[in-house]
Short mmCIF file of C-alpha atoms in Angstrom, two decimals:
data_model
loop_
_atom_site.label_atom_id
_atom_site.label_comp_id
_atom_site.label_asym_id
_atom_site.label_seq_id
_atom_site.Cartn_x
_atom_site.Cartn_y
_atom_site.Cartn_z
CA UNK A 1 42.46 -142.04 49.04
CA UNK A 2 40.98 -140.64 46.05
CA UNK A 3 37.00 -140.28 46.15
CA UNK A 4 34.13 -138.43 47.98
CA UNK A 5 35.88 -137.67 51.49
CA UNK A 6 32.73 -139.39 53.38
CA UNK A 7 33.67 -142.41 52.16
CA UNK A 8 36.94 -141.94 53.08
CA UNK A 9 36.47 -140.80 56.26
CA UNK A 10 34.08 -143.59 56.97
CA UNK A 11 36.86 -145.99 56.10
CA UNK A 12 39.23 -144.41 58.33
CA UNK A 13 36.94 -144.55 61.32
CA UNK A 14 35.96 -148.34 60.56
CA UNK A 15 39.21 -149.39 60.02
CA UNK A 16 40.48 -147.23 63.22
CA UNK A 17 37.74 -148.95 65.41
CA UNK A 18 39.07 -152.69 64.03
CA UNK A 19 42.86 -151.58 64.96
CA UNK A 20 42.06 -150.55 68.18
CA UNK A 21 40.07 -153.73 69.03
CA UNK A 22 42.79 -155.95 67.54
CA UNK A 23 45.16 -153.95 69.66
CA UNK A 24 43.03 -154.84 72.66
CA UNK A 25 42.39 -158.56 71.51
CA UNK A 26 46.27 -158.89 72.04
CA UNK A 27 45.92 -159.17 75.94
CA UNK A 28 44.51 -162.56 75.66
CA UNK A 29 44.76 -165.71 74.40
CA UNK A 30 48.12 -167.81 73.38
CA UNK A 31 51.08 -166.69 71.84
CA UNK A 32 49.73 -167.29 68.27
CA UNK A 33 46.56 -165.56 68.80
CA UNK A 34 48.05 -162.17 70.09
CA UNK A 35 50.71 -162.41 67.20
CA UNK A 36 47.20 -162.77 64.36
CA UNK A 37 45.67 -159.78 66.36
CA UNK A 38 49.14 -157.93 66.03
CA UNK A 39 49.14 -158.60 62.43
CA UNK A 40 45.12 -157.51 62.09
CA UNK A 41 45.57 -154.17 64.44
CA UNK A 42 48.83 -153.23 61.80
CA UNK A 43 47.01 -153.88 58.69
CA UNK A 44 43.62 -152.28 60.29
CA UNK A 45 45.36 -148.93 61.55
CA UNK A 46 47.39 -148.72 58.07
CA UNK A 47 44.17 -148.81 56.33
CA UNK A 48 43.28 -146.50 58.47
CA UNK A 49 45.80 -144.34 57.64
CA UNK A 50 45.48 -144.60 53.70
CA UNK A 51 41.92 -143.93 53.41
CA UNK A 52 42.51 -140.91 55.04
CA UNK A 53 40.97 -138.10 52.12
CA UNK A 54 43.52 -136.88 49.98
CA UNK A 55 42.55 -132.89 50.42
CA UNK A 56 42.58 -133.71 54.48
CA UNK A 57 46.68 -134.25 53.74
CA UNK A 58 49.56 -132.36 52.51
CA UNK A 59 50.87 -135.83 50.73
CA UNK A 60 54.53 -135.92 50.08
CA UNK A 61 56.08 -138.56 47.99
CA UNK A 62 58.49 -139.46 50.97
CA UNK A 63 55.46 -140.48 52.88
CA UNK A 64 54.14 -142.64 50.20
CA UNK A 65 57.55 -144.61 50.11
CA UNK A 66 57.63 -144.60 53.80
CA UNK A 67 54.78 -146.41 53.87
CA UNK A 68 55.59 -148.64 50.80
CA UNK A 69 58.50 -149.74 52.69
CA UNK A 70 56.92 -150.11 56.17
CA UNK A 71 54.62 -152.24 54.52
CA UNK A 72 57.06 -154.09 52.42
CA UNK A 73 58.47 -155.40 55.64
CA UNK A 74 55.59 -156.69 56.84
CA UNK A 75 54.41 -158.94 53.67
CA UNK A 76 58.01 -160.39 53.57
CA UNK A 77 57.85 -161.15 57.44
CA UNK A 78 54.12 -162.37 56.82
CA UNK A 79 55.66 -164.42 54.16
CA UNK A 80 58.32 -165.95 56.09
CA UNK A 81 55.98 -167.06 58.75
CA UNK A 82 52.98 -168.41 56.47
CA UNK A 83 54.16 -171.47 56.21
CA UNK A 84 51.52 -174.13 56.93
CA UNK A 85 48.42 -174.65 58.62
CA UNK A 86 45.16 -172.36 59.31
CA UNK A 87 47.38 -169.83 60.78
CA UNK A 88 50.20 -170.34 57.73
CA UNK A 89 47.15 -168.74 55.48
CA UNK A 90 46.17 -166.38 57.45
CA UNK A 91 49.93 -165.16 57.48
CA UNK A 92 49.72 -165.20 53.51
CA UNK A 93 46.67 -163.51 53.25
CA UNK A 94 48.25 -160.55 55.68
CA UNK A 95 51.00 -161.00 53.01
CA UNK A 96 49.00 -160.59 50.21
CA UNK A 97 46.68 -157.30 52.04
CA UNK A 98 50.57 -155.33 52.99
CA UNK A 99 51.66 -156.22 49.58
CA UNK A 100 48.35 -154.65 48.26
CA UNK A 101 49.08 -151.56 50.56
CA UNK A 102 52.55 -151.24 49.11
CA UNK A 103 51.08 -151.48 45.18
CA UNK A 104 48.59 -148.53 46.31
CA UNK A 105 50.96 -146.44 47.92
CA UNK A 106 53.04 -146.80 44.90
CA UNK A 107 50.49 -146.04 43.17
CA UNK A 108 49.99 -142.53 45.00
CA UNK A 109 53.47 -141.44 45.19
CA UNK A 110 53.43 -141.87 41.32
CA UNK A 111 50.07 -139.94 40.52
CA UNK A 112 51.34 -136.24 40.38
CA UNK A 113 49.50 -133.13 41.56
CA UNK A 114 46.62 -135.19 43.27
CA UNK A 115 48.02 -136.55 46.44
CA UNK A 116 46.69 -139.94 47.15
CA UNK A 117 45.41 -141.70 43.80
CA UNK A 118 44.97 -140.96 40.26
CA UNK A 119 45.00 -137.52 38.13
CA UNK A 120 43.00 -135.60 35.68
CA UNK A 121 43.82 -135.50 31.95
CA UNK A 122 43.07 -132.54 30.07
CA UNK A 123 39.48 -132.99 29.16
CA UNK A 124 38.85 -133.40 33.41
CA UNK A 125 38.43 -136.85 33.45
CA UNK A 126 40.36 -138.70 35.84
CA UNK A 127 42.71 -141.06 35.22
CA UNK A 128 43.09 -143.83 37.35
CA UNK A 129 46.81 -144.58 39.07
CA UNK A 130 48.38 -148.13 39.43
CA UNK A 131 48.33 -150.57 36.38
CA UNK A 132 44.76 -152.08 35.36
CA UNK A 133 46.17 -155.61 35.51
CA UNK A 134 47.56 -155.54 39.21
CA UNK A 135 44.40 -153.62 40.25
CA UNK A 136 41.51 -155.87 38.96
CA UNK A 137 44.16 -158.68 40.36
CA UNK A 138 43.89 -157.51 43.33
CA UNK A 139 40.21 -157.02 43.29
CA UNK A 140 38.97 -160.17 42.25
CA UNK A 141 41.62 -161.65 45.46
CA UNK A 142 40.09 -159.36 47.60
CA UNK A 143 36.28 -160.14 46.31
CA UNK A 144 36.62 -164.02 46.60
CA UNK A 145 38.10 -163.59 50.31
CA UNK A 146 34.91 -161.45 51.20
CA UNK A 147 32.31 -163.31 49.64
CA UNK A 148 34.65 -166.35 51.70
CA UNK A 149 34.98 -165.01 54.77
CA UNK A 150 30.93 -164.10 54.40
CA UNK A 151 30.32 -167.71 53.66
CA UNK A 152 32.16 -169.35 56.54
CA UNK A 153 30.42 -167.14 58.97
CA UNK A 154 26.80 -168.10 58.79
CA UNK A 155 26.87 -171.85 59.84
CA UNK A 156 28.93 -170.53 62.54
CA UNK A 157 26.80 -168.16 63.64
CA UNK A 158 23.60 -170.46 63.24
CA UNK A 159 25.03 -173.73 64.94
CA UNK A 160 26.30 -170.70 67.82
CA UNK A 161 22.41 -169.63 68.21
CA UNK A 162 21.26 -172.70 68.16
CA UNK A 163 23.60 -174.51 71.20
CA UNK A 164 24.45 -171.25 73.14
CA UNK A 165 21.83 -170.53 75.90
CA UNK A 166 22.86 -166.76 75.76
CA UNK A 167 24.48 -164.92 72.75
CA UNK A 168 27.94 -163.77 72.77
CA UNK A 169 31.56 -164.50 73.39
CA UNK A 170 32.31 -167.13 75.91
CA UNK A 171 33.10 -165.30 79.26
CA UNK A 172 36.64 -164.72 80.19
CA UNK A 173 37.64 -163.89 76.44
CA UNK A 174 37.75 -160.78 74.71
CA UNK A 175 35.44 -160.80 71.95
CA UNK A 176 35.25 -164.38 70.19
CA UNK A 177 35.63 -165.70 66.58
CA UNK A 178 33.03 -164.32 65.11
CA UNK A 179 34.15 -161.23 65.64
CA UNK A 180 37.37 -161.59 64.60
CA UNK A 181 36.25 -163.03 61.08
CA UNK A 182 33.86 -160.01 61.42
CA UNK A 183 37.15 -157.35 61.46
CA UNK A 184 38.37 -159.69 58.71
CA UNK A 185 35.46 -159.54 56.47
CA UNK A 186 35.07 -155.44 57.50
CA UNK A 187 38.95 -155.43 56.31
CA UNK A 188 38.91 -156.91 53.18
CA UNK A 189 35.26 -154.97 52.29
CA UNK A 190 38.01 -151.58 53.12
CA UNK A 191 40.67 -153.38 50.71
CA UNK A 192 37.89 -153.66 47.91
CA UNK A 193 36.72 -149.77 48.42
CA UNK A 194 39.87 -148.40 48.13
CA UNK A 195 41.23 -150.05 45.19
CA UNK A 196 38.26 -149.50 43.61
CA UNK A 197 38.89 -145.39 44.15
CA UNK A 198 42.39 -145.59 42.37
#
Protein backbone atom coordinates (compact mmCIF):
# COMPACT_ATOMS: atom_id res chain seq x y z
CA UNK A 1 0.00 0.00 0.00
CA UNK A 2 1.13 3.30 -0.97
CA UNK A 3 0.87 6.08 1.89
CA UNK A 4 2.28 7.03 5.38
CA UNK A 5 3.32 3.43 6.75
CA UNK A 6 1.16 4.13 10.10
CA UNK A 7 -1.69 3.98 8.27
CA UNK A 8 -0.72 1.08 6.71
CA UNK A 9 0.37 -0.68 9.43
CA UNK A 10 -2.75 0.18 11.30
CA UNK A 11 -4.70 -1.45 8.52
CA UNK A 12 -2.76 -4.50 8.63
CA UNK A 13 -3.22 -4.99 12.33
CA UNK A 14 -7.12 -4.22 12.08
CA UNK A 15 -7.66 -6.25 9.34
CA UNK A 16 -5.30 -9.13 10.96
CA UNK A 17 -7.40 -8.93 14.25
CA UNK A 18 -10.91 -9.34 11.96
CA UNK A 19 -9.22 -12.53 10.12
CA UNK A 20 -8.30 -14.10 13.08
CA UNK A 21 -11.74 -13.66 14.74
CA UNK A 22 -13.53 -14.80 11.57
CA UNK A 23 -11.16 -17.72 11.64
CA UNK A 24 -12.35 -18.42 15.17
CA UNK A 25 -16.13 -17.59 14.41
CA UNK A 26 -15.86 -20.74 12.07
CA UNK A 27 -16.15 -23.25 15.07
CA UNK A 28 -19.72 -22.46 15.50
CA UNK A 29 -22.81 -22.12 14.10
CA UNK A 30 -24.37 -24.02 10.83
CA UNK A 31 -22.82 -24.90 7.80
CA UNK A 32 -23.65 -21.52 6.12
CA UNK A 33 -22.42 -19.45 8.88
CA UNK A 34 -18.83 -21.01 9.11
CA UNK A 35 -18.69 -20.89 5.18
CA UNK A 36 -19.61 -16.47 5.54
CA UNK A 37 -16.88 -16.44 8.33
CA UNK A 38 -14.51 -18.45 5.89
CA UNK A 39 -15.20 -16.01 3.25
CA UNK A 40 -14.75 -12.81 5.90
CA UNK A 41 -11.36 -14.38 7.60
CA UNK A 42 -9.96 -14.72 3.56
CA UNK A 43 -10.90 -11.34 2.53
CA UNK A 44 -9.84 -9.88 6.19
CA UNK A 45 -6.25 -11.60 6.22
CA UNK A 46 -5.76 -10.57 2.36
CA UNK A 47 -6.36 -7.10 3.33
CA UNK A 48 -4.19 -7.69 5.71
CA UNK A 49 -1.68 -8.64 3.59
CA UNK A 50 -2.02 -5.68 0.97
CA UNK A 51 -1.91 -2.90 3.30
CA UNK A 52 1.18 -4.10 4.36
CA UNK A 53 3.69 -0.65 3.62
CA UNK A 54 5.27 -0.81 0.46
CA UNK A 55 9.07 0.04 1.86
CA UNK A 56 8.30 -2.92 4.65
CA UNK A 57 8.39 -5.35 1.23
CA UNK A 58 10.70 -6.30 -1.46
CA UNK A 59 7.46 -6.39 -3.99
CA UNK A 60 7.92 -8.52 -7.00
CA UNK A 61 5.54 -8.45 -9.83
CA UNK A 62 5.05 -12.35 -9.46
CA UNK A 63 3.59 -11.66 -6.10
CA UNK A 64 1.22 -9.11 -7.33
CA UNK A 65 -0.19 -11.68 -9.95
CA UNK A 66 -0.14 -14.32 -7.37
CA UNK A 67 -2.37 -12.57 -5.53
CA UNK A 68 -4.47 -11.25 -8.51
CA UNK A 69 -5.09 -14.75 -9.29
CA UNK A 70 -5.67 -16.12 -5.75
CA UNK A 71 -8.15 -13.59 -5.55
CA UNK A 72 -9.61 -14.05 -8.92
CA UNK A 73 -10.66 -17.45 -7.74
CA UNK A 74 -12.37 -16.41 -5.02
CA UNK A 75 -14.81 -13.62 -6.69
CA UNK A 76 -15.69 -16.26 -9.40
CA UNK A 77 -16.43 -18.95 -6.60
CA UNK A 78 -18.22 -16.02 -4.59
CA UNK A 79 -20.03 -15.49 -7.77
CA UNK A 80 -21.11 -18.89 -8.39
CA UNK A 81 -22.54 -19.24 -4.98
CA UNK A 82 -24.36 -15.68 -4.66
CA UNK A 83 -27.20 -16.69 -5.98
CA UNK A 84 -30.24 -15.64 -3.91
CA UNK A 85 -31.21 -14.70 -0.61
CA UNK A 86 -29.45 -12.61 2.38
CA UNK A 87 -26.59 -14.92 2.15
CA UNK A 88 -26.68 -14.83 -2.04
CA UNK A 89 -25.59 -10.92 -1.37
CA UNK A 90 -23.39 -11.33 0.96
CA UNK A 91 -21.61 -13.86 -1.50
CA UNK A 92 -21.72 -10.94 -4.20
CA UNK A 93 -20.52 -8.41 -2.10
CA UNK A 94 -17.33 -10.88 -1.15
CA UNK A 95 -17.37 -11.00 -5.01
CA UNK A 96 -17.30 -7.58 -5.59
CA UNK A 97 -14.39 -6.84 -2.34
CA UNK A 98 -11.84 -10.02 -4.15
CA UNK A 99 -12.58 -8.51 -7.43
CA UNK A 100 -11.55 -5.07 -5.92
CA UNK A 101 -8.36 -6.83 -4.47
CA UNK A 102 -7.52 -8.23 -7.87
CA UNK A 103 -8.03 -4.47 -9.69
CA UNK A 104 -5.48 -3.16 -6.85
CA UNK A 105 -3.04 -5.72 -7.13
CA UNK A 106 -3.10 -5.10 -10.77
CA UNK A 107 -2.76 -2.01 -10.16
CA UNK A 108 0.65 -2.53 -8.15
CA UNK A 109 2.27 -4.99 -10.31
CA UNK A 110 1.79 -2.31 -13.10
CA UNK A 111 3.18 0.85 -11.15
CA UNK A 112 7.03 0.48 -11.75
CA UNK A 113 9.83 1.32 -9.32
CA UNK A 114 7.36 1.91 -6.31
CA UNK A 115 6.26 -1.46 -5.15
CA UNK A 116 2.72 -1.41 -4.07
CA UNK A 117 0.75 1.63 -5.75
CA UNK A 118 1.38 4.50 -7.90
CA UNK A 119 4.76 6.37 -9.10
CA UNK A 120 6.33 9.72 -9.26
CA UNK A 121 6.52 11.77 -12.49
CA UNK A 122 9.31 13.95 -13.01
CA UNK A 123 8.31 17.07 -11.22
CA UNK A 124 7.84 14.49 -7.79
CA UNK A 125 4.37 14.35 -7.82
CA UNK A 126 2.86 11.11 -7.64
CA UNK A 127 0.89 9.61 -9.95
CA UNK A 128 -1.77 7.53 -8.97
CA UNK A 129 -1.92 3.62 -10.40
CA UNK A 130 -5.18 1.84 -11.59
CA UNK A 131 -7.63 3.73 -13.98
CA UNK A 132 -9.68 6.78 -12.39
CA UNK A 133 -12.95 5.28 -13.62
CA UNK A 134 -12.63 1.72 -11.93
CA UNK A 135 -11.22 3.44 -8.81
CA UNK A 136 -13.90 6.11 -7.96
CA UNK A 137 -16.25 2.95 -9.07
CA UNK A 138 -15.11 1.19 -6.65
CA UNK A 139 -15.20 3.87 -4.08
CA UNK A 140 -18.51 5.10 -4.29
CA UNK A 141 -19.53 0.82 -3.97
CA UNK A 142 -17.49 0.66 -1.15
CA UNK A 143 -18.86 4.16 0.48
CA UNK A 144 -22.63 3.27 0.06
CA UNK A 145 -21.95 -0.32 1.73
CA UNK A 146 -20.31 1.55 4.79
CA UNK A 147 -22.58 4.26 5.28
CA UNK A 148 -25.20 0.81 4.83
CA UNK A 149 -23.80 -1.40 6.93
CA UNK A 150 -23.52 1.81 9.56
CA UNK A 151 -27.20 2.34 9.09
CA UNK A 152 -28.51 -1.16 9.71
CA UNK A 153 -26.57 -1.38 12.87
CA UNK A 154 -28.07 1.18 15.15
CA UNK A 155 -31.76 -0.04 15.47
CA UNK A 156 -30.12 -3.22 16.10
CA UNK A 157 -28.09 -2.22 18.60
CA UNK A 158 -30.86 0.05 20.30
CA UNK A 159 -33.86 -2.53 20.20
CA UNK A 160 -30.65 -5.08 21.68
CA UNK A 161 -30.18 -2.49 24.76
CA UNK A 162 -33.39 -2.00 25.21
CA UNK A 163 -34.79 -6.00 25.57
CA UNK A 164 -31.43 -7.57 26.71
CA UNK A 165 -31.09 -7.57 30.57
CA UNK A 166 -27.22 -7.76 30.14
CA UNK A 167 -25.17 -6.58 27.05
CA UNK A 168 -23.50 -8.90 24.79
CA UNK A 169 -23.66 -11.97 22.65
CA UNK A 170 -26.11 -14.57 23.66
CA UNK A 171 -24.16 -17.26 25.70
CA UNK A 172 -23.03 -20.33 23.96
CA UNK A 173 -22.09 -18.32 20.68
CA UNK A 174 -19.02 -16.82 19.68
CA UNK A 175 -19.41 -13.26 19.31
CA UNK A 176 -23.00 -12.32 17.82
CA UNK A 177 -24.27 -10.21 14.85
CA UNK A 178 -23.32 -7.19 15.74
CA UNK A 179 -20.09 -7.98 15.65
CA UNK A 180 -19.96 -9.57 12.65
CA UNK A 181 -21.59 -6.48 10.76
CA UNK A 182 -18.97 -4.69 12.96
CA UNK A 183 -15.83 -6.72 10.98
CA UNK A 184 -17.98 -5.94 7.94
CA UNK A 185 -18.30 -2.30 8.36
CA UNK A 186 -14.30 -2.27 9.79
CA UNK A 187 -13.70 -4.17 6.26
CA UNK A 188 -15.20 -2.12 3.90
CA UNK A 189 -13.86 1.30 5.98
CA UNK A 190 -10.07 -0.83 5.02
CA UNK A 191 -11.46 -1.22 1.27
CA UNK A 192 -12.19 2.66 1.17
CA UNK A 193 -8.52 3.58 2.75
CA UNK A 194 -6.69 1.73 0.49
CA UNK A 195 -8.13 2.63 -2.72
CA UNK A 196 -8.06 5.89 -1.73
CA UNK A 197 -3.90 5.55 -1.36
CA UNK A 198 -3.58 4.31 -5.08
Amino acid sequence: MHGPPLVGWLLVALCAAIGAYCLFRMRAGAAGERRAAGGDALMGLGMAAMAVPAAALDTRTWGHVAFALVFGAVGLRALVLGRGGRAGMHHLHHAVGAFAMVYMALAMAGSPGVGHAGHTAGDGIREPAGNPLVTGLLLVYFAVYVVRTAAGMVPVTAVAAQDAPWPGPRPGRVGGPELTDACRLSMGIGMLAMLLTM
